[in-house]
mmCIF file of N, CA and C in Angstrom:
data_model
loop_
_atom_site.group_PDB
_atom_site.id
_atom_site.type_symbol
_atom_site.label_atom_id
_atom_site.label_comp_id
_atom_site.label_asym_id
_atom_site.label_seq_id
_atom_site.Cartn_x
_atom_site.Cartn_y
_atom_site.Cartn_z
ATOM 1 N N MET A 1037 81.289 109.515 95.072
ATOM 2 C CA MET A 1037 81.755 109.502 96.448
ATOM 3 C C MET A 1037 81.336 108.189 97.106
ATOM 4 N N SER A 1038 82.246 107.601 97.826
ATOM 5 C CA SER A 1038 81.943 106.404 98.606
ATOM 6 C C SER A 1038 81.127 106.798 99.828
ATOM 7 N N ASN A 1039 80.776 105.846 100.626
ATOM 8 C CA ASN A 1039 80.013 106.105 101.851
ATOM 9 C C ASN A 1039 80.957 106.432 102.997
ATOM 10 N N LEU A 1040 81.711 107.517 102.846
ATOM 11 C CA LEU A 1040 82.700 107.918 103.828
ATOM 12 C C LEU A 1040 82.086 108.785 104.909
ATOM 13 N N VAL A 1041 82.599 108.684 106.114
ATOM 14 C CA VAL A 1041 82.212 109.598 107.182
ATOM 15 C C VAL A 1041 82.896 110.923 106.895
ATOM 16 N N VAL A 1042 82.114 112.011 106.845
ATOM 17 C CA VAL A 1042 82.676 113.307 106.489
ATOM 18 C C VAL A 1042 82.464 114.361 107.572
ATOM 19 N N HIS A 1043 81.774 114.011 108.655
ATOM 20 C CA HIS A 1043 81.473 114.997 109.699
ATOM 21 C C HIS A 1043 81.057 114.239 110.952
ATOM 22 N N PHE A 1044 81.323 114.795 112.106
ATOM 23 C CA PHE A 1044 80.848 114.225 113.363
ATOM 24 C C PHE A 1044 80.265 115.350 114.193
ATOM 25 N N GLU A 1045 79.456 115.000 115.187
ATOM 26 C CA GLU A 1045 78.892 116.000 116.085
ATOM 27 C C GLU A 1045 78.974 115.513 117.521
ATOM 28 N N ILE A 1046 79.253 116.438 118.416
ATOM 29 C CA ILE A 1046 79.308 116.186 119.849
ATOM 30 C C ILE A 1046 78.192 117.011 120.480
ATOM 31 N N HIS A 1047 77.450 116.419 121.395
ATOM 32 C CA HIS A 1047 76.340 117.111 122.056
ATOM 33 C C HIS A 1047 76.763 117.540 123.458
ATOM 34 N N ALA A 1048 76.304 118.744 123.865
ATOM 35 C CA ALA A 1048 76.711 119.280 125.161
ATOM 36 C C ALA A 1048 75.598 120.092 125.803
ATOM 37 N N VAL A 1049 75.406 119.900 127.109
ATOM 38 C CA VAL A 1049 74.518 120.752 127.883
ATOM 39 C C VAL A 1049 75.192 122.111 128.072
ATOM 40 N N GLU A 1050 76.490 122.081 128.369
ATOM 41 C CA GLU A 1050 77.291 123.297 128.538
ATOM 42 C C GLU A 1050 78.374 123.324 127.452
ATOM 43 N N PRO A 1051 78.047 123.835 126.264
ATOM 44 C CA PRO A 1051 78.999 123.792 125.154
ATOM 45 C C PRO A 1051 80.372 124.380 125.468
ATOM 46 N N GLN A 1052 80.426 125.485 126.190
ATOM 47 C CA GLN A 1052 81.723 126.109 126.461
ATOM 48 C C GLN A 1052 82.637 125.175 127.251
ATOM 49 N N ARG A 1053 82.066 124.397 128.151
ATOM 50 C CA ARG A 1053 82.866 123.444 128.933
ATOM 51 C C ARG A 1053 83.566 122.445 128.006
ATOM 52 N N LEU A 1054 82.843 121.956 126.988
ATOM 53 C CA LEU A 1054 83.460 120.999 126.073
ATOM 54 C C LEU A 1054 84.402 121.679 125.093
ATOM 55 N N MET A 1055 84.103 122.901 124.701
ATOM 56 C CA MET A 1055 85.054 123.625 123.850
ATOM 57 C C MET A 1055 86.380 123.786 124.581
ATOM 58 N N ASP A 1056 86.330 124.166 125.846
ATOM 59 C CA ASP A 1056 87.556 124.308 126.644
ATOM 60 C C ASP A 1056 88.274 122.967 126.779
ATOM 61 N N TYR A 1057 87.530 121.890 127.000
ATOM 62 C CA TYR A 1057 88.111 120.568 127.184
ATOM 63 C C TYR A 1057 88.847 120.109 125.920
ATOM 64 N N TYR A 1058 88.158 120.121 124.782
ATOM 65 C CA TYR A 1058 88.767 119.617 123.549
ATOM 66 C C TYR A 1058 89.864 120.546 123.015
ATOM 67 N N THR A 1059 89.761 121.842 123.275
ATOM 68 C CA THR A 1059 90.840 122.752 122.905
ATOM 69 C C THR A 1059 92.080 122.440 123.737
ATOM 70 N N GLY A 1060 91.901 122.250 125.041
ATOM 71 C CA GLY A 1060 93.023 121.944 125.927
ATOM 72 C C GLY A 1060 93.626 120.585 125.674
ATOM 73 N N LEU A 1061 92.811 119.616 125.305
ATOM 74 C CA LEU A 1061 93.287 118.252 125.117
ATOM 75 C C LEU A 1061 93.851 118.015 123.723
ATOM 76 N N LEU A 1062 93.112 118.426 122.692
ATOM 77 C CA LEU A 1062 93.481 118.084 121.325
ATOM 78 C C LEU A 1062 93.844 119.279 120.450
ATOM 79 N N GLY A 1063 93.688 120.494 120.977
ATOM 80 C CA GLY A 1063 94.026 121.672 120.197
ATOM 81 C C GLY A 1063 92.984 122.046 119.149
ATOM 82 N N TRP A 1064 91.775 121.489 119.248
ATOM 83 C CA TRP A 1064 90.722 121.812 118.287
ATOM 84 C C TRP A 1064 90.286 123.258 118.460
ATOM 85 N N THR A 1065 89.806 123.862 117.371
ATOM 86 C CA THR A 1065 89.243 125.215 117.433
ATOM 87 C C THR A 1065 87.764 125.163 117.090
ATOM 88 N N PHE A 1066 87.012 126.093 117.660
ATOM 89 C CA PHE A 1066 85.556 126.132 117.523
ATOM 90 C C PHE A 1066 85.121 127.496 116.999
ATOM 91 N N THR A 1067 84.196 127.492 116.040
ATOM 92 C CA THR A 1067 83.669 128.721 115.467
ATOM 93 C C THR A 1067 82.153 128.663 115.491
ATOM 94 N N ARG A 1068 81.530 129.661 116.100
ATOM 95 C CA ARG A 1068 80.059 129.717 116.191
ATOM 96 C C ARG A 1068 79.481 129.791 114.786
ATOM 97 N N PHE A 1069 78.418 129.038 114.575
ATOM 98 C CA PHE A 1069 77.754 128.969 113.277
ATOM 99 C C PHE A 1069 76.459 129.766 113.372
ATOM 100 N N GLY A 1070 76.505 131.026 112.988
ATOM 101 C CA GLY A 1070 75.314 131.880 113.039
ATOM 102 C C GLY A 1070 74.851 132.114 114.467
ATOM 103 N N GLU A 1071 73.546 132.260 114.655
ATOM 104 C CA GLU A 1071 72.964 132.526 115.970
ATOM 105 C C GLU A 1071 72.543 131.252 116.700
ATOM 106 N N MET A 1072 72.518 130.141 115.991
ATOM 107 C CA MET A 1072 72.080 128.886 116.621
ATOM 108 C C MET A 1072 73.156 128.366 117.563
ATOM 109 N N PRO A 1073 72.772 127.531 118.526
ATOM 110 C CA PRO A 1073 73.771 126.964 119.448
ATOM 111 C C PRO A 1073 74.550 125.823 118.781
ATOM 112 N N TYR A 1074 75.374 126.195 117.819
ATOM 113 C CA TYR A 1074 76.145 125.220 117.039
ATOM 114 C C TYR A 1074 77.501 125.832 116.707
ATOM 115 N N TRP A 1075 78.561 125.052 116.893
ATOM 116 C CA TRP A 1075 79.911 125.499 116.635
ATOM 117 C C TRP A 1075 80.596 124.508 115.703
ATOM 118 N N ALA A 1076 81.222 125.008 114.647
ATOM 119 C CA ALA A 1076 82.024 124.158 113.771
ATOM 120 C C ALA A 1076 83.317 123.815 114.500
ATOM 121 N N ILE A 1077 83.750 122.581 114.368
ATOM 122 C CA ILE A 1077 85.001 122.121 114.982
ATOM 123 C C ILE A 1077 86.030 121.917 113.884
ATOM 124 N N ASP A 1078 87.172 122.597 114.006
ATOM 125 C CA ASP A 1078 88.300 122.393 113.110
ATOM 126 C C ASP A 1078 89.293 121.521 113.868
ATOM 127 N N THR A 1079 89.490 120.293 113.389
ATOM 128 C CA THR A 1079 90.348 119.342 114.087
ATOM 129 C C THR A 1079 91.827 119.499 113.731
ATOM 130 N N GLY A 1080 92.142 120.373 112.780
ATOM 131 C CA GLY A 1080 93.535 120.655 112.490
ATOM 132 C C GLY A 1080 93.934 120.391 111.054
ATOM 133 N N GLU A 1081 95.199 120.649 110.797
ATOM 134 C CA GLU A 1081 95.754 120.488 109.456
ATOM 135 C C GLU A 1081 95.581 119.057 108.978
ATOM 136 N N GLY A 1082 95.179 118.898 107.742
ATOM 137 C CA GLY A 1082 95.002 117.571 107.162
ATOM 138 C C GLY A 1082 93.569 117.092 107.163
ATOM 139 N N ALA A 1083 92.658 117.882 107.734
ATOM 140 C CA ALA A 1083 91.246 117.503 107.734
ATOM 141 C C ALA A 1083 90.590 117.964 106.435
ATOM 142 N N ILE A 1084 89.551 117.272 106.037
ATOM 143 C CA ILE A 1084 88.779 117.643 104.858
ATOM 144 C C ILE A 1084 88.142 118.998 105.114
ATOM 145 N N GLY A 1085 88.200 119.884 104.149
ATOM 146 C CA GLY A 1085 87.575 121.203 104.256
ATOM 147 C C GLY A 1085 86.711 121.464 103.045
ATOM 148 N N MET A 1086 86.050 122.603 103.029
ATOM 149 C CA MET A 1086 85.221 122.963 101.883
ATOM 150 C C MET A 1086 86.106 123.023 100.640
ATOM 151 N N GLY A 1087 85.896 122.096 99.727
ATOM 152 C CA GLY A 1087 86.659 122.064 98.488
ATOM 153 C C GLY A 1087 88.083 121.579 98.636
ATOM 154 N N ALA A 1088 88.430 121.010 99.776
ATOM 155 C CA ALA A 1088 89.801 120.548 99.996
ATOM 156 C C ALA A 1088 89.804 119.112 100.499
ATOM 157 N N ALA A 1089 90.602 118.295 99.856
ATOM 158 C CA ALA A 1089 90.732 116.899 100.292
ATOM 159 C C ALA A 1089 91.549 116.837 101.574
ATOM 160 N N GLY A 1090 91.409 115.762 102.302
ATOM 161 C CA GLY A 1090 92.167 115.595 103.534
ATOM 162 C C GLY A 1090 92.134 114.170 104.006
ATOM 163 N N ASN A 1091 92.857 113.900 105.081
ATOM 164 C CA ASN A 1091 92.909 112.563 105.655
ATOM 165 C C ASN A 1091 92.035 112.420 106.888
ATOM 166 N N GLY A 1092 91.550 113.521 107.429
ATOM 167 C CA GLY A 1092 90.716 113.491 108.626
ATOM 168 C C GLY A 1092 89.441 114.277 108.379
ATOM 169 N N ILE A 1093 88.595 114.338 109.381
ATOM 170 C CA ILE A 1093 87.338 115.065 109.236
ATOM 171 C C ILE A 1093 87.194 116.100 110.338
ATOM 172 N N ASN A 1094 86.375 117.094 110.062
ATOM 173 C CA ASN A 1094 86.005 118.091 111.051
ATOM 174 C C ASN A 1094 84.605 117.775 111.540
ATOM 175 N N GLY A 1095 84.130 118.518 112.521
ATOM 176 C CA GLY A 1095 82.830 118.211 113.086
ATOM 177 C C GLY A 1095 82.122 119.428 113.599
ATOM 178 N N GLY A 1096 81.182 119.178 114.501
ATOM 179 C CA GLY A 1096 80.410 120.246 115.101
ATOM 180 C C GLY A 1096 80.081 119.936 116.542
ATOM 181 N N LEU A 1097 79.837 120.984 117.310
ATOM 182 C CA LEU A 1097 79.398 120.877 118.701
ATOM 183 C C LEU A 1097 78.024 121.509 118.768
ATOM 184 N N THR A 1098 77.050 120.804 119.310
ATOM 185 C CA THR A 1098 75.687 121.296 119.327
ATOM 186 C C THR A 1098 75.085 121.203 120.722
ATOM 187 N N GLN A 1099 74.111 122.029 120.964
ATOM 188 C CA GLN A 1099 73.391 122.014 122.244
ATOM 189 C C GLN A 1099 72.669 120.678 122.391
ATOM 190 N N ARG A 1100 72.848 120.004 123.528
ATOM 191 C CA ARG A 1100 72.172 118.733 123.785
ATOM 192 C C ARG A 1100 70.685 119.003 123.993
ATOM 193 N N MET A 1101 69.840 118.183 123.401
ATOM 194 C CA MET A 1101 68.388 118.349 123.489
ATOM 195 C C MET A 1101 67.754 117.339 124.436
ATOM 196 N N GLY A 1102 68.436 116.998 125.486
ATOM 197 C CA GLY A 1102 67.934 116.039 126.457
ATOM 198 C C GLY A 1102 68.969 115.852 127.535
ATOM 199 N N PRO A 1103 68.743 114.889 128.412
ATOM 200 C CA PRO A 1103 69.693 114.669 129.505
ATOM 201 C C PRO A 1103 71.012 114.084 129.000
ATOM 202 N N ALA A 1104 72.065 114.353 129.743
ATOM 203 C CA ALA A 1104 73.365 113.770 129.436
ATOM 204 C C ALA A 1104 73.284 112.258 129.614
ATOM 205 N N PRO A 1105 74.128 111.506 128.907
ATOM 206 C CA PRO A 1105 74.105 110.057 129.057
ATOM 207 C C PRO A 1105 74.491 109.632 130.474
ATOM 208 N N ALA A 1106 73.809 108.636 130.998
ATOM 209 C CA ALA A 1106 74.143 108.092 132.315
ATOM 210 C C ALA A 1106 75.479 107.363 132.222
ATOM 211 N N LEU A 1107 76.283 107.472 133.268
ATOM 212 C CA LEU A 1107 77.614 106.861 133.243
ATOM 213 C C LEU A 1107 77.586 105.349 133.064
ATOM 214 N N ASP A 1108 76.558 104.689 133.551
ATOM 215 C CA ASP A 1108 76.514 103.233 133.439
ATOM 216 C C ASP A 1108 75.687 102.759 132.250
ATOM 217 N N ALA A 1109 75.212 103.684 131.416
ATOM 218 C CA ALA A 1109 74.391 103.315 130.266
ATOM 219 C C ALA A 1109 75.275 102.906 129.091
ATOM 220 N N PRO A 1110 74.774 102.012 128.245
ATOM 221 C CA PRO A 1110 75.538 101.676 127.042
ATOM 222 C C PRO A 1110 75.533 102.859 126.075
ATOM 223 N N ILE A 1111 76.490 102.885 125.184
ATOM 224 C CA ILE A 1111 76.531 103.947 124.175
ATOM 225 C C ILE A 1111 75.325 103.762 123.269
ATOM 226 N N SER A 1112 74.568 104.837 123.082
ATOM 227 C CA SER A 1112 73.373 104.726 122.256
ATOM 228 C C SER A 1112 73.527 105.455 120.930
ATOM 229 N N GLY A 1113 74.727 105.823 120.593
ATOM 230 C CA GLY A 1113 75.021 106.472 119.325
ATOM 231 C C GLY A 1113 76.400 106.046 118.892
ATOM 232 N N ALA A 1114 76.978 106.793 117.994
ATOM 233 C CA ALA A 1114 78.339 106.506 117.547
ATOM 234 C C ALA A 1114 79.326 107.270 118.417
ATOM 235 N N ASN A 1115 80.516 106.777 118.510
ATOM 236 C CA ASN A 1115 81.562 107.553 119.175
ATOM 237 C C ASN A 1115 82.706 107.741 118.193
ATOM 238 N N ILE A 1116 83.573 108.680 118.478
ATOM 239 C CA ILE A 1116 84.689 108.961 117.575
ATOM 240 C C ILE A 1116 85.980 108.445 118.189
ATOM 241 N N VAL A 1117 86.923 108.130 117.327
ATOM 242 C CA VAL A 1117 88.268 107.741 117.744
ATOM 243 C C VAL A 1117 89.220 108.679 117.019
ATOM 244 N N VAL A 1118 90.079 109.332 117.795
ATOM 245 C CA VAL A 1118 91.003 110.325 117.270
ATOM 246 C C VAL A 1118 92.376 109.689 117.110
ATOM 247 N N GLY A 1119 92.926 109.750 115.907
ATOM 248 C CA GLY A 1119 94.289 109.291 115.663
ATOM 249 C C GLY A 1119 95.259 110.357 116.133
ATOM 250 N N ILE A 1120 96.203 109.972 116.977
ATOM 251 C CA ILE A 1120 97.146 110.953 117.522
ATOM 252 C C ILE A 1120 98.578 110.595 117.134
ATOM 253 N N ASP A 1121 99.415 111.628 117.069
ATOM 254 C CA ASP A 1121 100.837 111.428 116.772
ATOM 255 C C ASP A 1121 101.625 111.145 118.039
ATOM 256 N N GLY A 1122 101.121 111.612 119.171
ATOM 257 C CA GLY A 1122 101.862 111.525 120.418
ATOM 258 C C GLY A 1122 101.613 110.244 121.188
ATOM 259 N N ASN A 1123 101.874 110.325 122.475
ATOM 260 C CA ASN A 1123 101.778 109.211 123.404
ATOM 261 C C ASN A 1123 100.356 109.108 123.955
ATOM 262 N N VAL A 1124 99.692 107.987 123.726
ATOM 263 C CA VAL A 1124 98.315 107.782 124.186
ATOM 264 C C VAL A 1124 98.215 107.915 125.704
ATOM 265 N N ASP A 1125 99.170 107.347 126.425
ATOM 266 C CA ASP A 1125 99.111 107.383 127.892
ATOM 267 C C ASP A 1125 99.172 108.812 128.425
ATOM 268 N N GLU A 1126 100.066 109.629 127.843
ATOM 269 C CA GLU A 1126 100.178 111.024 128.281
ATOM 270 C C GLU A 1126 98.911 111.805 127.968
ATOM 271 N N LEU A 1127 98.370 111.630 126.768
ATOM 272 C CA LEU A 1127 97.157 112.342 126.381
ATOM 273 C C LEU A 1127 95.970 111.885 127.231
ATOM 274 N N TYR A 1128 95.920 110.606 127.541
ATOM 275 C CA TYR A 1128 94.868 110.055 128.398
ATOM 276 C C TYR A 1128 94.918 110.707 129.784
ATOM 277 N N ARG A 1129 96.120 110.784 130.366
ATOM 278 C CA ARG A 1129 96.274 111.423 131.687
ATOM 279 C C ARG A 1129 95.881 112.900 131.632
ATOM 280 N N ARG A 1130 96.269 113.581 130.554
ATOM 281 C CA ARG A 1130 95.891 114.985 130.405
ATOM 282 C C ARG A 1130 94.374 115.127 130.293
ATOM 283 N N GLY A 1131 93.727 114.205 129.577
ATOM 284 C CA GLY A 1131 92.268 114.217 129.478
ATOM 285 C C GLY A 1131 91.608 114.060 130.829
ATOM 286 N N LEU A 1132 92.175 113.217 131.697
ATOM 287 C CA LEU A 1132 91.659 113.062 133.057
ATOM 288 C C LEU A 1132 91.876 114.338 133.855
ATOM 289 N N ASP A 1133 93.067 114.931 133.727
ATOM 290 C CA ASP A 1133 93.386 116.170 134.452
ATOM 291 C C ASP A 1133 92.465 117.318 134.040
ATOM 292 N N LEU A 1134 92.007 117.313 132.785
ATOM 293 C CA LEU A 1134 91.137 118.379 132.283
ATOM 294 C C LEU A 1134 89.666 118.165 132.645
ATOM 295 N N GLY A 1135 89.357 117.060 133.324
ATOM 296 C CA GLY A 1135 87.984 116.838 133.766
ATOM 297 C C GLY A 1135 87.278 115.660 133.137
ATOM 298 N N GLY A 1136 87.965 114.910 132.289
ATOM 299 C CA GLY A 1136 87.379 113.696 131.730
ATOM 300 C C GLY A 1136 87.443 112.563 132.739
ATOM 301 N N THR A 1137 86.763 111.467 132.434
ATOM 302 C CA THR A 1137 86.801 110.280 133.284
ATOM 303 C C THR A 1137 87.112 109.056 132.428
ATOM 304 N N GLU A 1138 87.586 108.024 133.095
ATOM 305 C CA GLU A 1138 87.986 106.800 132.403
ATOM 306 C C GLU A 1138 86.787 106.075 131.806
ATOM 307 N N ALA A 1139 86.916 105.683 130.544
ATOM 308 C CA ALA A 1139 85.977 104.747 129.931
ATOM 309 C C ALA A 1139 86.695 103.407 129.761
ATOM 310 N N LEU A 1140 87.845 103.408 129.082
ATOM 311 C CA LEU A 1140 88.722 102.236 128.985
ATOM 312 C C LEU A 1140 90.159 102.728 129.054
ATOM 313 N N PRO A 1141 90.961 102.197 129.969
ATOM 314 C CA PRO A 1141 92.340 102.684 130.118
ATOM 315 C C PRO A 1141 93.195 102.305 128.907
ATOM 316 N N PRO A 1142 94.346 102.953 128.744
ATOM 317 C CA PRO A 1142 95.230 102.639 127.623
ATOM 318 C C PRO A 1142 95.601 101.164 127.591
ATOM 319 N N ASP A 1143 95.644 100.630 126.377
ATOM 320 C CA ASP A 1143 95.973 99.224 126.197
ATOM 321 C C ASP A 1143 96.530 99.031 124.794
ATOM 322 N N ASP A 1144 97.408 98.069 124.633
ATOM 323 C CA ASP A 1144 97.947 97.731 123.320
ATOM 324 C C ASP A 1144 97.002 96.779 122.601
ATOM 325 N N MET A 1145 96.797 97.037 121.322
ATOM 326 C CA MET A 1145 96.085 96.114 120.443
ATOM 327 C C MET A 1145 97.105 95.693 119.389
ATOM 328 N N PRO A 1146 97.669 94.489 119.534
ATOM 329 C CA PRO A 1146 98.712 94.058 118.605
ATOM 330 C C PRO A 1146 98.294 94.256 117.147
ATOM 331 N N SER A 1147 99.213 94.766 116.360
ATOM 332 C CA SER A 1147 99.076 95.075 114.934
ATOM 333 C C SER A 1147 98.064 96.185 114.642
ATOM 334 N N ILE A 1148 97.468 96.795 115.685
ATOM 335 C CA ILE A 1148 96.525 97.911 115.515
ATOM 336 C C ILE A 1148 97.124 99.197 116.069
ATOM 337 N N GLY A 1149 97.530 99.172 117.331
ATOM 338 C CA GLY A 1149 98.093 100.355 117.979
ATOM 339 C C GLY A 1149 97.736 100.404 119.447
ATOM 340 N N ARG A 1150 98.056 101.492 120.078
ATOM 341 C CA ARG A 1150 97.730 101.710 121.491
ATOM 342 C C ARG A 1150 96.471 102.561 121.536
ATOM 343 N N VAL A 1151 95.474 102.102 122.279
ATOM 344 C CA VAL A 1151 94.171 102.770 122.320
ATOM 345 C C VAL A 1151 93.768 103.072 123.757
ATOM 346 N N ALA A 1152 92.901 104.056 123.908
ATOM 347 C CA ALA A 1152 92.314 104.406 125.203
ATOM 348 C C ALA A 1152 91.010 105.140 124.914
ATOM 349 N N TYR A 1153 90.084 105.076 125.867
ATOM 350 C CA TYR A 1153 88.807 105.774 125.733
ATOM 351 C C TYR A 1153 88.534 106.579 126.997
ATOM 352 N N LEU A 1154 88.055 107.792 126.797
ATOM 353 C CA LEU A 1154 87.661 108.683 127.887
ATOM 354 C C LEU A 1154 86.203 109.082 127.725
ATOM 355 N N ARG A 1155 85.628 109.526 128.831
ATOM 356 C CA ARG A 1155 84.352 110.241 128.793
ATOM 357 C C ARG A 1155 84.714 111.704 128.982
ATOM 358 N N ASP A 1156 84.216 112.574 128.093
ATOM 359 C CA ASP A 1156 84.479 114.001 128.264
ATOM 360 C C ASP A 1156 83.666 114.510 129.454
ATOM 361 N N PRO A 1157 83.809 115.772 129.855
ATOM 362 C CA PRO A 1157 83.110 116.264 131.037
ATOM 363 C C PRO A 1157 81.585 116.195 130.958
ATOM 364 N N GLU A 1158 81.016 115.912 129.783
ATOM 365 C CA GLU A 1158 79.570 115.763 129.645
ATOM 366 C C GLU A 1158 79.151 114.313 129.447
ATOM 367 N N GLY A 1159 80.103 113.383 129.558
ATOM 368 C CA GLY A 1159 79.771 111.960 129.476
ATOM 369 C C GLY A 1159 79.866 111.347 128.094
ATOM 370 N N ASN A 1160 80.243 112.119 127.075
ATOM 371 C CA ASN A 1160 80.410 111.566 125.732
ATOM 372 C C ASN A 1160 81.680 110.726 125.694
ATOM 373 N N VAL A 1161 81.597 109.517 125.155
ATOM 374 C CA VAL A 1161 82.748 108.631 125.052
ATOM 375 C C VAL A 1161 83.484 108.905 123.746
ATOM 376 N N PHE A 1162 84.812 108.984 123.829
ATOM 377 C CA PHE A 1162 85.636 109.089 122.626
ATOM 378 C C PHE A 1162 86.920 108.322 122.856
ATOM 379 N N GLY A 1163 87.505 107.877 121.764
ATOM 380 C CA GLY A 1163 88.733 107.112 121.850
ATOM 381 C C GLY A 1163 89.901 107.849 121.233
ATOM 382 N N MET A 1164 91.074 107.338 121.505
ATOM 383 C CA MET A 1164 92.292 107.836 120.889
ATOM 384 C C MET A 1164 93.161 106.635 120.547
ATOM 385 N N ILE A 1165 93.876 106.743 119.442
ATOM 386 C CA ILE A 1165 94.723 105.639 119.001
ATOM 387 C C ILE A 1165 96.012 106.182 118.417
ATOM 388 N N SER A 1166 97.098 105.481 118.689
ATOM 389 C CA SER A 1166 98.416 105.793 118.142
ATOM 390 C C SER A 1166 99.000 104.489 117.605
ATOM 391 N N PRO A 1167 99.784 104.563 116.540
ATOM 392 C CA PRO A 1167 100.416 103.340 116.033
ATOM 393 C C PRO A 1167 101.586 102.857 116.883
ATOM 394 N N ILE A 1168 101.929 103.596 117.953
ATOM 395 C CA ILE A 1168 103.074 103.232 118.795
ATOM 396 C C ILE A 1168 102.587 102.458 120.019
ATOM 397 N N LEU A 1169 103.003 101.213 120.131
ATOM 398 C CA LEU A 1169 102.637 100.374 121.275
ATOM 399 C C LEU A 1169 103.428 100.791 122.510
ATOM 400 N N SER A 1170 103.060 100.251 123.667
ATOM 401 C CA SER A 1170 103.707 100.626 124.926
ATOM 402 C C SER A 1170 105.194 100.283 124.953
ATOM 403 N N ASP A 1171 105.629 99.294 124.185
ATOM 404 C CA ASP A 1171 107.055 98.935 124.152
ATOM 405 C C ASP A 1171 107.835 99.718 123.093
ATOM 406 N N GLY A 1172 107.173 100.686 122.422
ATOM 407 C CA GLY A 1172 107.832 101.507 121.411
ATOM 408 C C GLY A 1172 107.702 100.985 119.994
ATOM 409 N N THR A 1173 107.127 99.801 119.818
ATOM 410 C CA THR A 1173 106.943 99.243 118.482
ATOM 411 C C THR A 1173 105.965 100.099 117.690
ATOM 412 N N ASP A 1174 106.344 100.431 116.459
ATOM 413 C CA ASP A 1174 105.482 101.188 115.552
ATOM 414 C C ASP A 1174 104.791 100.181 114.631
ATOM 415 N N VAL A 1175 103.487 99.974 114.813
ATOM 416 C CA VAL A 1175 102.773 98.969 114.029
ATOM 417 C C VAL A 1175 102.603 99.380 112.580
ATOM 418 N N THR A 1176 102.797 100.661 112.245
ATOM 419 C CA THR A 1176 102.683 101.062 110.832
ATOM 420 C C THR A 1176 103.787 100.431 110.008
ATOM 421 N N SER A 1177 104.919 100.123 110.630
ATOM 422 C CA SER A 1177 105.991 99.473 109.865
ATOM 423 C C SER A 1177 105.590 98.057 109.463
ATOM 424 N N PHE A 1178 104.711 97.423 110.242
ATOM 425 C CA PHE A 1178 104.242 96.076 109.894
ATOM 426 C C PHE A 1178 103.169 96.143 108.811
ATOM 427 N N ILE A 1179 102.342 97.193 108.879
ATOM 428 C CA ILE A 1179 101.253 97.343 107.907
ATOM 429 C C ILE A 1179 101.812 97.692 106.536
ATOM 430 N N ALA A 1180 102.847 98.537 106.496
ATOM 431 C CA ALA A 1180 103.406 98.989 105.226
ATOM 432 C C ALA A 1180 104.153 97.879 104.500
ATOM 433 N N SER A 1181 104.661 96.873 105.229
ATOM 434 C CA SER A 1181 105.469 95.838 104.581
ATOM 435 C C SER A 1181 104.628 94.695 104.062
#
């Protein structure tokens, strides 16, 4: 096995608030793991599972063991970027409507895709990326050729 990322974790003071947020925004499902304050996150079809190969990864939601990150503080851990099939701008607006706040507004990255970053309702930063730029150009057609 290479040094691949195979799991991620999100920390929350109020786990149910983030479960509701990510379910409403990305359609993720959460399953309690025993009696501990930990929930497995299923990010959807195509994710790596027990004994199953995939193109994406699943994660976990855990009880935060300290204060939430300050809004003006630098990121002191890793953040995740979610590849989406849809429109980054629409998903970004929906994330704001569900209680997230702006980290970096949607922007085109030539030959990469359209990206945006939000802070979830607990201050965790995450990104989203689509291969479709704001003018409709699909950058995957450039990568494949």
